[in-house]
mmCIF file of C-alpha atoms and ligand atoms in Angstrom:
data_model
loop_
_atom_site.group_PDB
_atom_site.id
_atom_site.type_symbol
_atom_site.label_atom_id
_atom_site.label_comp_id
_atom_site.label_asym_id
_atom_site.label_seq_id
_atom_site.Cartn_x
_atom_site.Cartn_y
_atom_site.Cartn_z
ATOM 1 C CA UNK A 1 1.453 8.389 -4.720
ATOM 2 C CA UNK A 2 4.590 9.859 -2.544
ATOM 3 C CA UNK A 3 3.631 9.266 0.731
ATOM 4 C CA UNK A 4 4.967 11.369 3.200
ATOM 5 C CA UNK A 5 1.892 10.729 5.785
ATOM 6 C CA UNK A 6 4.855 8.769 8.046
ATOM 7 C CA UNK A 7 7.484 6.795 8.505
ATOM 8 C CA UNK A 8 5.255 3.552 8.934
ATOM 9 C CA UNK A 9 4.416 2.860 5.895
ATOM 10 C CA UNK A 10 7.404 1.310 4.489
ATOM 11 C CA UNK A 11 7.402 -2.241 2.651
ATOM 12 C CA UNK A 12 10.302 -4.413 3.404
ATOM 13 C CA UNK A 13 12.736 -4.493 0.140
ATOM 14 C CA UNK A 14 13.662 -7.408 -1.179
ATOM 15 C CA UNK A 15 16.875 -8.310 0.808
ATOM 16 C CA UNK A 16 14.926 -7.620 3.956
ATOM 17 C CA UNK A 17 12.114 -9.882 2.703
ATOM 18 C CA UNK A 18 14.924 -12.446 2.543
ATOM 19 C CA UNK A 19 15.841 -12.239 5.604
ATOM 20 C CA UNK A 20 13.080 -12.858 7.085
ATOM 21 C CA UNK A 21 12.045 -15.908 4.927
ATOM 22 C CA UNK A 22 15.497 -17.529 6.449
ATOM 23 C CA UNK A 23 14.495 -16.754 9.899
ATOM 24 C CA UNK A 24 14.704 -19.532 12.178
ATOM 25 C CA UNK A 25 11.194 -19.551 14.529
ATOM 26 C CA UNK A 26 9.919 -21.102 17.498
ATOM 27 C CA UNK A 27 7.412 -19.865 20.086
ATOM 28 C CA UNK A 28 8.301 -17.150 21.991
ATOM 29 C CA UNK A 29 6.191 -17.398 24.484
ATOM 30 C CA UNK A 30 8.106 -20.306 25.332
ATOM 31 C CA UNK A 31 11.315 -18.337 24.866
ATOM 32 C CA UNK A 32 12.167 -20.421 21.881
ATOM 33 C CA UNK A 33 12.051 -18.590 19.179
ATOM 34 C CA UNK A 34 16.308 -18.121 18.509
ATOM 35 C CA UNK A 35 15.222 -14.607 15.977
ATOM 36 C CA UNK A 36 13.843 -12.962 19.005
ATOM 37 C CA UNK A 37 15.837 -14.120 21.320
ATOM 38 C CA UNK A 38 18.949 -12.961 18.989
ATOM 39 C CA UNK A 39 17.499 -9.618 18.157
ATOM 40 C CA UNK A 40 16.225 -8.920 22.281
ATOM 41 C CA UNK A 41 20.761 -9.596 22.453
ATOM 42 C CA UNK A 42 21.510 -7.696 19.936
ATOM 43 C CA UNK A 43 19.121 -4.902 21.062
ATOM 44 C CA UNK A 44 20.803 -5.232 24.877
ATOM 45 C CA UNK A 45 23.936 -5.308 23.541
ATOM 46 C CA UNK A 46 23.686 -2.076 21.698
ATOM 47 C CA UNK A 47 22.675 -0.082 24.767
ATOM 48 C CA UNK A 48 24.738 -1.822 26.663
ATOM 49 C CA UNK A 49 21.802 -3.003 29.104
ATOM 50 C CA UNK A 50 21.007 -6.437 30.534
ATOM 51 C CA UNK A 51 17.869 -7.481 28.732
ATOM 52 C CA UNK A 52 15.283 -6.600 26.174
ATOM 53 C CA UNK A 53 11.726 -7.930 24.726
ATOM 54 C CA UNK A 54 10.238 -7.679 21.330
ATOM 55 C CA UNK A 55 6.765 -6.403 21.314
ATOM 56 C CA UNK A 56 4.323 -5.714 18.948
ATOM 57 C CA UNK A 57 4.418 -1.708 18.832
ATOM 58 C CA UNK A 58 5.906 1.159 20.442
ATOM 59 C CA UNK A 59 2.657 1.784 22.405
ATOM 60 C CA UNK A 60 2.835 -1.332 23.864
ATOM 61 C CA UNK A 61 6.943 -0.883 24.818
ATOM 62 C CA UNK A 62 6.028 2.267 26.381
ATOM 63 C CA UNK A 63 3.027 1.206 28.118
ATOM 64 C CA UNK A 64 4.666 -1.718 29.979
ATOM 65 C CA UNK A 65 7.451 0.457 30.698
ATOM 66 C CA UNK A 66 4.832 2.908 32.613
ATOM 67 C CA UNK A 67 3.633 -0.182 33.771
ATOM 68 C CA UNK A 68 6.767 -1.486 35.183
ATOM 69 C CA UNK A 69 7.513 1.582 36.607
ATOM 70 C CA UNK A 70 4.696 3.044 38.764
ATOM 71 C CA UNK A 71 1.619 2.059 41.029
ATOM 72 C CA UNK A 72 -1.884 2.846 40.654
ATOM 73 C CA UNK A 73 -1.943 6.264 41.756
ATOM 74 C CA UNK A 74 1.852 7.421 40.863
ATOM 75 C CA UNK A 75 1.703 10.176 38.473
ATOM 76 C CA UNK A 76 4.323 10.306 35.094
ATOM 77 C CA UNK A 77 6.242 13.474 34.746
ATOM 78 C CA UNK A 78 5.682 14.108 30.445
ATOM 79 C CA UNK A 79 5.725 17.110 27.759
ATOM 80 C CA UNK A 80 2.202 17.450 26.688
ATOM 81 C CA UNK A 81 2.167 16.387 23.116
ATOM 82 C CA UNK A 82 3.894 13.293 24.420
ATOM 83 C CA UNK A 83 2.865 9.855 22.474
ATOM 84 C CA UNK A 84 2.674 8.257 25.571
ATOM 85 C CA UNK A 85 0.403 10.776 26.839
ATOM 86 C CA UNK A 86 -1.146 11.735 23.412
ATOM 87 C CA UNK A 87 -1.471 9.047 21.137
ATOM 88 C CA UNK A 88 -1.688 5.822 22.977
ATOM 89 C CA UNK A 89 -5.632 5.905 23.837
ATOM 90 C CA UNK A 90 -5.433 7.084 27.921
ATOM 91 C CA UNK A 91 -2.957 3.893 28.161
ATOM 92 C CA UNK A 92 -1.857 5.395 31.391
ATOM 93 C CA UNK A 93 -4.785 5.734 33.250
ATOM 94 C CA UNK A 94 -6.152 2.502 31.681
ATOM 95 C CA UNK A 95 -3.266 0.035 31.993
ATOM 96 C CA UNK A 96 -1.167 1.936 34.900
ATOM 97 C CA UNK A 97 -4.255 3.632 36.889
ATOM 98 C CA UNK A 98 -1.314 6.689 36.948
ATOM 99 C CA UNK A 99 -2.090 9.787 36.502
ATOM 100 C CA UNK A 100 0.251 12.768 34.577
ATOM 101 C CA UNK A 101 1.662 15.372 35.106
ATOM 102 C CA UNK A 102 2.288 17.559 31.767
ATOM 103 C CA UNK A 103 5.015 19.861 31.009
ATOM 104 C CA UNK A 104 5.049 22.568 28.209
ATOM 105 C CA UNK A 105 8.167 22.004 26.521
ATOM 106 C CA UNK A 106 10.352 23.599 23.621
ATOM 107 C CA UNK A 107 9.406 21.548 20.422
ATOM 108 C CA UNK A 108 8.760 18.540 22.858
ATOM 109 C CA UNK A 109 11.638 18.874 24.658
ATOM 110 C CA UNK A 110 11.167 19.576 28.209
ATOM 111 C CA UNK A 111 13.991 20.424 30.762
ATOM 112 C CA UNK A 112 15.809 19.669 34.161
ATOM 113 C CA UNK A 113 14.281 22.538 36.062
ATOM 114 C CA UNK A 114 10.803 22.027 34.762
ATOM 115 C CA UNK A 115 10.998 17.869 36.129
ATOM 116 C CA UNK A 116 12.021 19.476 39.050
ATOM 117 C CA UNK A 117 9.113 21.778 39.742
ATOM 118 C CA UNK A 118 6.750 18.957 38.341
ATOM 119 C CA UNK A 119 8.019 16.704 40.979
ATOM 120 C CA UNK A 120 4.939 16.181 44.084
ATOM 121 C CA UNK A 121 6.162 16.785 47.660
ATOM 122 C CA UNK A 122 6.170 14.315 49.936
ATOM 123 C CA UNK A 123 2.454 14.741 51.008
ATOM 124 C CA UNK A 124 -0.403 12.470 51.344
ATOM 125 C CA UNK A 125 -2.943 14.598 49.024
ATOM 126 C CA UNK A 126 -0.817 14.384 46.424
ATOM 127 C CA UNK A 127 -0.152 11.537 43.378
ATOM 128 C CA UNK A 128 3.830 10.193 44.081
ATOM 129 C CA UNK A 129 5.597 11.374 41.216
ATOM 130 C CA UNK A 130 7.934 8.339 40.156
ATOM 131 C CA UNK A 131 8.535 8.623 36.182
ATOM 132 C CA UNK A 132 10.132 11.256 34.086
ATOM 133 C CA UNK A 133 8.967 10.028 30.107
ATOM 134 C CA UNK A 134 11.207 11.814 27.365
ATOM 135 C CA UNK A 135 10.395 11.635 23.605
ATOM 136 C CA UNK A 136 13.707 11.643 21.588
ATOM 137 C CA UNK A 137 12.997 12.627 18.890
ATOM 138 C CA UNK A 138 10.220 14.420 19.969
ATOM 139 C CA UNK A 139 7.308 13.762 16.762
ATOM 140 C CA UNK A 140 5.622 16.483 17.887
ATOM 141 C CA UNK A 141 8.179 18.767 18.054
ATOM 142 C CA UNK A 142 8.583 18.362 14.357
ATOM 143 C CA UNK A 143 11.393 15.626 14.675
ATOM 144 C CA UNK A 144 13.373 17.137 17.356
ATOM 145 C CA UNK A 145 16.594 16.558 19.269
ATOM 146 C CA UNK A 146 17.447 16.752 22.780
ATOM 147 C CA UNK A 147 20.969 18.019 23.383
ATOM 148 C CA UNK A 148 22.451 15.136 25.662
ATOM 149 C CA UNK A 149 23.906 17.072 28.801
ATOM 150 C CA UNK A 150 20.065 18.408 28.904
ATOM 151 C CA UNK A 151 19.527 14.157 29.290
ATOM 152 C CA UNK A 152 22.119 14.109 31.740
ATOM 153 C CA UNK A 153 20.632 17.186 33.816
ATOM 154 C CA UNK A 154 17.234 15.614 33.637
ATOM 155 C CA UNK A 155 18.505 11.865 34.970
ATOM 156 C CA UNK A 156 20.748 14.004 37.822
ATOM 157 C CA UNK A 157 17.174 15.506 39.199
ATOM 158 C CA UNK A 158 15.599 11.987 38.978
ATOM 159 C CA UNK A 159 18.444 9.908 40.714
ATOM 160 C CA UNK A 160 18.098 12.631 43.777
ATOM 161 C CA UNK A 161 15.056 12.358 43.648
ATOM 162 C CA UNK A 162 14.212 8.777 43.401
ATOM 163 C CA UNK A 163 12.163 8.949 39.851
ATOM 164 C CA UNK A 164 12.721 6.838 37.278
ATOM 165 C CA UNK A 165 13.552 7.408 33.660
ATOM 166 C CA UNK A 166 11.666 6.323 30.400
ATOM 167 C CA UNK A 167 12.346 7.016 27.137
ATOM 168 C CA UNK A 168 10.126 6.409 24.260
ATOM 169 C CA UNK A 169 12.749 6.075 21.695
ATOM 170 C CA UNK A 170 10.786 5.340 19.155
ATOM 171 C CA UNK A 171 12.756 7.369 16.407
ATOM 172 C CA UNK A 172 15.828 7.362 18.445
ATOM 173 C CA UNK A 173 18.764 6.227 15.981
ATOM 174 C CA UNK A 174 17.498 9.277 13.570
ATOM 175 C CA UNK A 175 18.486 11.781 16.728
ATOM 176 C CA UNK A 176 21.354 9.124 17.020
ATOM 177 C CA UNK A 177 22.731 9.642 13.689
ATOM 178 C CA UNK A 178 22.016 13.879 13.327
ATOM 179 C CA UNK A 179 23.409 14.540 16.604
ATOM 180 C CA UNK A 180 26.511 11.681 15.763
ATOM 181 C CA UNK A 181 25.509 10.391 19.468
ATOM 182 C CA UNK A 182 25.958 6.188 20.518
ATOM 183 C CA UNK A 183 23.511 3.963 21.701
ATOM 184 C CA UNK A 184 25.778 3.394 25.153
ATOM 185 C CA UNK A 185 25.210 7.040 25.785
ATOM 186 C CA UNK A 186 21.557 6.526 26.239
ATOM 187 C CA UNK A 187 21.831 3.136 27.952
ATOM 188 C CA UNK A 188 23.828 4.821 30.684
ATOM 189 C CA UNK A 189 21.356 7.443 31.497
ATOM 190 C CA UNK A 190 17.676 5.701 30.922
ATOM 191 C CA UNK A 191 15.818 3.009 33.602
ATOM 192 C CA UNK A 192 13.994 1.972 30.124
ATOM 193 C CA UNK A 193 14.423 2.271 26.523
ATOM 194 C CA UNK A 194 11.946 1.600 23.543
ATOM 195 C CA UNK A 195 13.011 1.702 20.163
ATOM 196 C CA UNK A 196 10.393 1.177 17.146
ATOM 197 C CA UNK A 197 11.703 -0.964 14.099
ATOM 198 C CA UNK A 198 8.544 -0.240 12.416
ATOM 199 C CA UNK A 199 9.199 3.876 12.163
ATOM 200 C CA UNK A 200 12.688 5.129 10.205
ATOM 201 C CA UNK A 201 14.237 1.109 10.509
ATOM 202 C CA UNK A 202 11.626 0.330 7.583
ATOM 203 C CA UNK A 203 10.408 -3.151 8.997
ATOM 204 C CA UNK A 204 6.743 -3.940 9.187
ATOM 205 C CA UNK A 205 5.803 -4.215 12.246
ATOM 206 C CA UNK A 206 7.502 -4.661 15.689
ATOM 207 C CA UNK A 207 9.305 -2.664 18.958
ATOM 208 C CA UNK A 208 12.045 -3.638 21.470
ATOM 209 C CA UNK A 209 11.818 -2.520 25.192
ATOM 210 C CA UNK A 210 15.454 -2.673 26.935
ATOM 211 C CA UNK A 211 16.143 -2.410 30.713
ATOM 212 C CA UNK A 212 17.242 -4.349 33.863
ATOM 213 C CA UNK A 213 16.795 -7.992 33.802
ATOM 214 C CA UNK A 214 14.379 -7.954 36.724
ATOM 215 C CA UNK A 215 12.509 -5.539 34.728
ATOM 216 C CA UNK A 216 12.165 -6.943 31.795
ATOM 217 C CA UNK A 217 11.343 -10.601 33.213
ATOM 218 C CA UNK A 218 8.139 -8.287 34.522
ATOM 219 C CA UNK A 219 7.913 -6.914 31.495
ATOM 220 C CA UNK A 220 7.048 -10.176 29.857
ATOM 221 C CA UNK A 221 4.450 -11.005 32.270
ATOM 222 C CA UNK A 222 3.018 -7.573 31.546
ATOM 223 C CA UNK A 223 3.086 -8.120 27.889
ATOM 224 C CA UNK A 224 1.312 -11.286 28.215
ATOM 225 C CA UNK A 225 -0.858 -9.729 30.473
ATOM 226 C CA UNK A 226 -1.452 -7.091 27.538
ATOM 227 C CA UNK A 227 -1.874 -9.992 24.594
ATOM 228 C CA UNK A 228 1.451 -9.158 23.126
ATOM 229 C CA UNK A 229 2.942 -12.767 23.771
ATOM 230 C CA UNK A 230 3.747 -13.672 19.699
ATOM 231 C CA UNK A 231 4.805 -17.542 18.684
ATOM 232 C CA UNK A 232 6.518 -17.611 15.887
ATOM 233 C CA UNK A 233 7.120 -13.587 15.042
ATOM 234 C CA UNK A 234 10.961 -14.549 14.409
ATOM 235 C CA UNK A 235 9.868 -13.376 11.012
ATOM 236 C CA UNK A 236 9.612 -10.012 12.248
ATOM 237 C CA UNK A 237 12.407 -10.063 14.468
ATOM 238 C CA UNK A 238 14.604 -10.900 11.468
ATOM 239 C CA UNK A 239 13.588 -7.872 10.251
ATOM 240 C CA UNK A 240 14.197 -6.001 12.780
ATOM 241 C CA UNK A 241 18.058 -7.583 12.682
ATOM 242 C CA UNK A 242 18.488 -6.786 9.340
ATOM 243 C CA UNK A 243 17.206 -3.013 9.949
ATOM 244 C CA UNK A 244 19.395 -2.433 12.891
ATOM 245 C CA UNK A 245 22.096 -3.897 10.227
ATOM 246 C CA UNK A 246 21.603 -1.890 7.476
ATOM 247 C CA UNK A 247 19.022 0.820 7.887
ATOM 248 C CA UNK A 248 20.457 3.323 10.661
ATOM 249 C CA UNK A 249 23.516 4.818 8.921
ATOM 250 C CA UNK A 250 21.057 5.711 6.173
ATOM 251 C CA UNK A 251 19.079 7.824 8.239
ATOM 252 C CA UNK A 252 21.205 10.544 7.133
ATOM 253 C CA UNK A 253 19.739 10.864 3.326
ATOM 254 C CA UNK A 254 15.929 11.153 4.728
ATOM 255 C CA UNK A 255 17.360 14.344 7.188
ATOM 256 C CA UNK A 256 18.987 15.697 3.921
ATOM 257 C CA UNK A 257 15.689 14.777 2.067
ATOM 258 C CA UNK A 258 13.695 16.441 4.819
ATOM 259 C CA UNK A 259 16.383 19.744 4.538
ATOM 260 C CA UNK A 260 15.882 19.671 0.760
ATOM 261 C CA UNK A 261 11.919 19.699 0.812
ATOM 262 C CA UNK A 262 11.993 22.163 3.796
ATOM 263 C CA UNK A 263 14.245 24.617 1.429
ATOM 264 C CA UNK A 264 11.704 24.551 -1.187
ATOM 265 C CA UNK A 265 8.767 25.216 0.950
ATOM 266 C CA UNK A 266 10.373 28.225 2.535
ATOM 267 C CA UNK A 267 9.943 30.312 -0.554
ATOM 268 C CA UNK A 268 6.180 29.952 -0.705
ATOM 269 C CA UNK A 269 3.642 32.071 0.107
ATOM 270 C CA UNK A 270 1.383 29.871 1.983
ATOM 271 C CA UNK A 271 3.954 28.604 4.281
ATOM 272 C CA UNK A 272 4.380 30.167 7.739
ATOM 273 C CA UNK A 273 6.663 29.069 10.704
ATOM 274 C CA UNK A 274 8.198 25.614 9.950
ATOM 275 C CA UNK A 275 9.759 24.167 12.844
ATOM 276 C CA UNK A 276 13.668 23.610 12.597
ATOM 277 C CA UNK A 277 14.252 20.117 10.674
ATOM 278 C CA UNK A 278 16.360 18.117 12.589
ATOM 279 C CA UNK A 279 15.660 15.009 11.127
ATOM 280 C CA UNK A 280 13.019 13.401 9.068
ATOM 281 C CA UNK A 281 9.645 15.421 9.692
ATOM 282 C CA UNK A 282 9.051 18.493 8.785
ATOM 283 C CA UNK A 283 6.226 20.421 10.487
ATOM 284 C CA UNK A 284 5.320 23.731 9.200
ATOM 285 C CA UNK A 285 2.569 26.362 9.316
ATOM 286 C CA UNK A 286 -0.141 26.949 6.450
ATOM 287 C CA UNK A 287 -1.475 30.815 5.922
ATOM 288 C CA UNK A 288 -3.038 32.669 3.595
ATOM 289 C CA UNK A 289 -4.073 30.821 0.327
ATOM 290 C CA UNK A 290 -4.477 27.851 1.680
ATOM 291 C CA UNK A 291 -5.715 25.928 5.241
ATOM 292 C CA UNK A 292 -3.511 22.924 6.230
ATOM 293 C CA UNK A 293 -6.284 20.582 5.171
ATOM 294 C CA UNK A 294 -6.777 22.590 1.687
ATOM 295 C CA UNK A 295 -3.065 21.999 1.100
ATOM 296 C CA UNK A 296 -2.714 18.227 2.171
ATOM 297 C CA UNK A 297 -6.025 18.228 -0.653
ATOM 298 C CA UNK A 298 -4.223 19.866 -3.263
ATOM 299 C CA UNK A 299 -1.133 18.007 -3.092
ATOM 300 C CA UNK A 300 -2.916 14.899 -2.949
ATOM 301 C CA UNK A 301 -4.314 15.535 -6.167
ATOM 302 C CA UNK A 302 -0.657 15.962 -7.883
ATOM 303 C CA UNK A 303 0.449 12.695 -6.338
ATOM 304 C CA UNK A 304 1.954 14.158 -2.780
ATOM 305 C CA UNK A 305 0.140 12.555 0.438
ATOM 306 C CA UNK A 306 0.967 14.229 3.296
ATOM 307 C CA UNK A 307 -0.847 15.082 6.410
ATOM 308 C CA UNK A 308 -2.894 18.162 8.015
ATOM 309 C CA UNK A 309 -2.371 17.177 11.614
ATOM 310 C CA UNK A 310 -3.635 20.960 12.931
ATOM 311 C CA UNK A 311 -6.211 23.119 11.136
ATOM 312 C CA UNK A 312 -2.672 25.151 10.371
ATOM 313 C CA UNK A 313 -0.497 22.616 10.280
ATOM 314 C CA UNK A 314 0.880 20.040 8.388
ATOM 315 C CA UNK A 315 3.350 17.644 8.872
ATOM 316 C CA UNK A 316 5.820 15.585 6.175
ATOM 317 C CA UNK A 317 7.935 12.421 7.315
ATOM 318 C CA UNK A 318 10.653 11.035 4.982
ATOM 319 C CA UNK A 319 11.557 7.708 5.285
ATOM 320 C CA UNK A 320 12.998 4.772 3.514
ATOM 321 C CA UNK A 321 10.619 4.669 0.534
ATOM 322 C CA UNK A 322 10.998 7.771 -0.300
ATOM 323 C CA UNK A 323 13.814 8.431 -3.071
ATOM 324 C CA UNK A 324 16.044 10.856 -4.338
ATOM 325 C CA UNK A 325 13.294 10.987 -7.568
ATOM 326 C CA UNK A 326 9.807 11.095 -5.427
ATOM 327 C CA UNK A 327 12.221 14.335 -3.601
ATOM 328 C CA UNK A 328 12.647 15.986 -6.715
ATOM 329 C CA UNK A 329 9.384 15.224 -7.937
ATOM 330 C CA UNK A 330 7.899 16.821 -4.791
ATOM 331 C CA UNK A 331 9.919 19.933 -4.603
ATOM 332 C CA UNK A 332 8.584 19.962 -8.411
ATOM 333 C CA UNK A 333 5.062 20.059 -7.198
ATOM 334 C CA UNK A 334 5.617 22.165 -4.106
ATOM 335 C CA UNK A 335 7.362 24.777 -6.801
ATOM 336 C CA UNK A 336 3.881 24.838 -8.748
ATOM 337 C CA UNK A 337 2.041 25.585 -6.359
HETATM 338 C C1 PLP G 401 4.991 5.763 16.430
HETATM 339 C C2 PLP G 401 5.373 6.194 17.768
HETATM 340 C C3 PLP G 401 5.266 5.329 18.870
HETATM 341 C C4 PLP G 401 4.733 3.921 18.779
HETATM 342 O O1 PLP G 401 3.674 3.780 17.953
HETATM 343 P P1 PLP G 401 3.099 2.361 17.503
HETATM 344 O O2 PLP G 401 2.314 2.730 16.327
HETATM 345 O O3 PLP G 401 2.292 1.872 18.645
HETATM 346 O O4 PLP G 401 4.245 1.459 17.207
HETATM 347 C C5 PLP G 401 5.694 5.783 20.089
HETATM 348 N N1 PLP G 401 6.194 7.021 20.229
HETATM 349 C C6 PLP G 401 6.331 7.867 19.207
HETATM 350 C C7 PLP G 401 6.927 9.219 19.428
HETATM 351 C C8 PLP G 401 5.930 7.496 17.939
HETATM 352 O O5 PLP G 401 6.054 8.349 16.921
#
């Protein structure tokens, strides 16, 4: 099988399965463990931020972010198909007692003058808005980008007034490396950053949250707090040091990969609107012949797993494990039907 259901399911190669054999360990819940603690500096570094803590997932990065950042009661300022407002299980209401406040954005991406009118007045009847959470790049907006001074316009309406800034960076080096942008860029502008190592990094499991210092010495209270406190996961985070090594330049062939498949879709029939590939995911529409979960059948048949994710929709995600061959082979099979 090809499987182009997401950019989780990667197996460490070899080389990264070496690394992580060599890993020094300890317990990290006793800060002793010199692979996290080396990757959380790394990770800081990069931004150029103060601090950072490994996690098990991206939902959990993001949710002690929310955490971190509001009261029971606050309300979070997000685009509606948001993962932090889709996809991780009511985690604000349940872990932050917050309550949201949902913007319709442009593939995702949601804008300075929308924050603005989303932002409560200063009125006891209503929920104190005090988080802005962007998605870059935004999954649901079929991999897509924000353009940075739209960041920058966004961050200007939170710092005046007093809201702080999230981003769930969880596929953040692939907008990184389409839009040629730097890690520092982002660190400048966000309160709190989560990256996933687990998505287009290829590693199997793990997520970094960077911020303040004072926030992130919460955040490991929070994360204990959540059961996230790991002993000796130095194995993963030597994973995650070797992706952040070698894995983010590449990013570049899965966008071409994604271009390449996208190209060869366009000429069929049963293919309606596909959303601009930025990056790695393409999400397009199914008509005619076919609905999205007849397709995702069909290819799975001839060796193509991909996923129907609307009753008109389905969405592809390159990644590391997919080759130049398993491309070819799929714009093969896409040709055929
Ligand atoms: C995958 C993903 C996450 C984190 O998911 P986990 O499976 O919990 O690691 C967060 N945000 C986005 C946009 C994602 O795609």
């Amino acid at each position: 099988m090809i499987d182009f259901r997401s950019d989780t399911v990667t197996r460490p190669t070899p080389a990264m399965l070496e690394a992580m054999m060599q890993a020094p360990v300890g317990d990290d819940v006793f800060g002793e463990d010199p692979s996290i603690n080396q990757l959380e500096a790394i990770s800081a570094g990069l931004f150029g931020m103060e601090a950072a803590i490994f996690c098990p997932s991206g939902t959990m990065t993001n949710q002690i972010a929310i955490k971190c950042h509001t009261q029971p009661g606050d309300e979070v300022i997000c685009e509606r198909l948001s993962h932090v407002y889709q996809y991780e299980g009511g985690g604000i209401a349940f872990n932050s007692g917050a309550s949201v406040r949902l913007v319709d954005g442009n593939r995702g991406r949601i804008t300075a003058a929308q924050v603005e009118e989303s932002i409560n007045p200063d009125d006891v009847h209503k929920p104190a808005s005090t988080l802005v959470s962007l998605e870059n790049t935004a999954n649901r907006g079929g991999g897509s980008c924000y353009n940075f001074t739209d960041i920058q316009a966004i961050k200007e309406v939170c710092l005046q007034n007093k809201l702080k800034l999230h981003l769930d960076g969880a596929r953040l080096f692939n907008a990184l490396v389409a839009k040629n942008e730097t890690c520092r860029q982002y660190g400048e502008v966000f309160d709190t950053i989560s990256i996933c190592l687990s998505k287009g990094l290829g590693t199997p499991v793990g997520s970094v949250l960077i911020g303040p210092k004072e926030l992130i010495k919460k955040a490991r209270r929070i994360r204990k707090i959540f059961g996230g406190g790991m002993r000796q996961a130095g194995f993963m985070a030597a994973a995650g040091i070797y992706a952040l090594e070698h894995n983010v330049a590449r990013l570049a062939d899965d966008h071409r990969h994604a271009q390449e498949i996208a190209t060869a879709l366009q000429e069929k029939d049963f293919v309606g609107e596909i959303l601009p590939v930025e990056t790695n995911i393409i999400i397009f529409e199914v008509k005619g012949r076919f609905t999205a979960r007849d397709l995702a059948a069909k290819m799975k048949e001839l060796g193509i797993f991909v996923i129907a994710i609307s009753p008109k929709q389905v969405r592809i995600v390159v990644h590391l494990d997919i080759s130049p061959e398993n491309v070819q082979q799929t714009i093969k099979v896409i040709q055929s039907l």
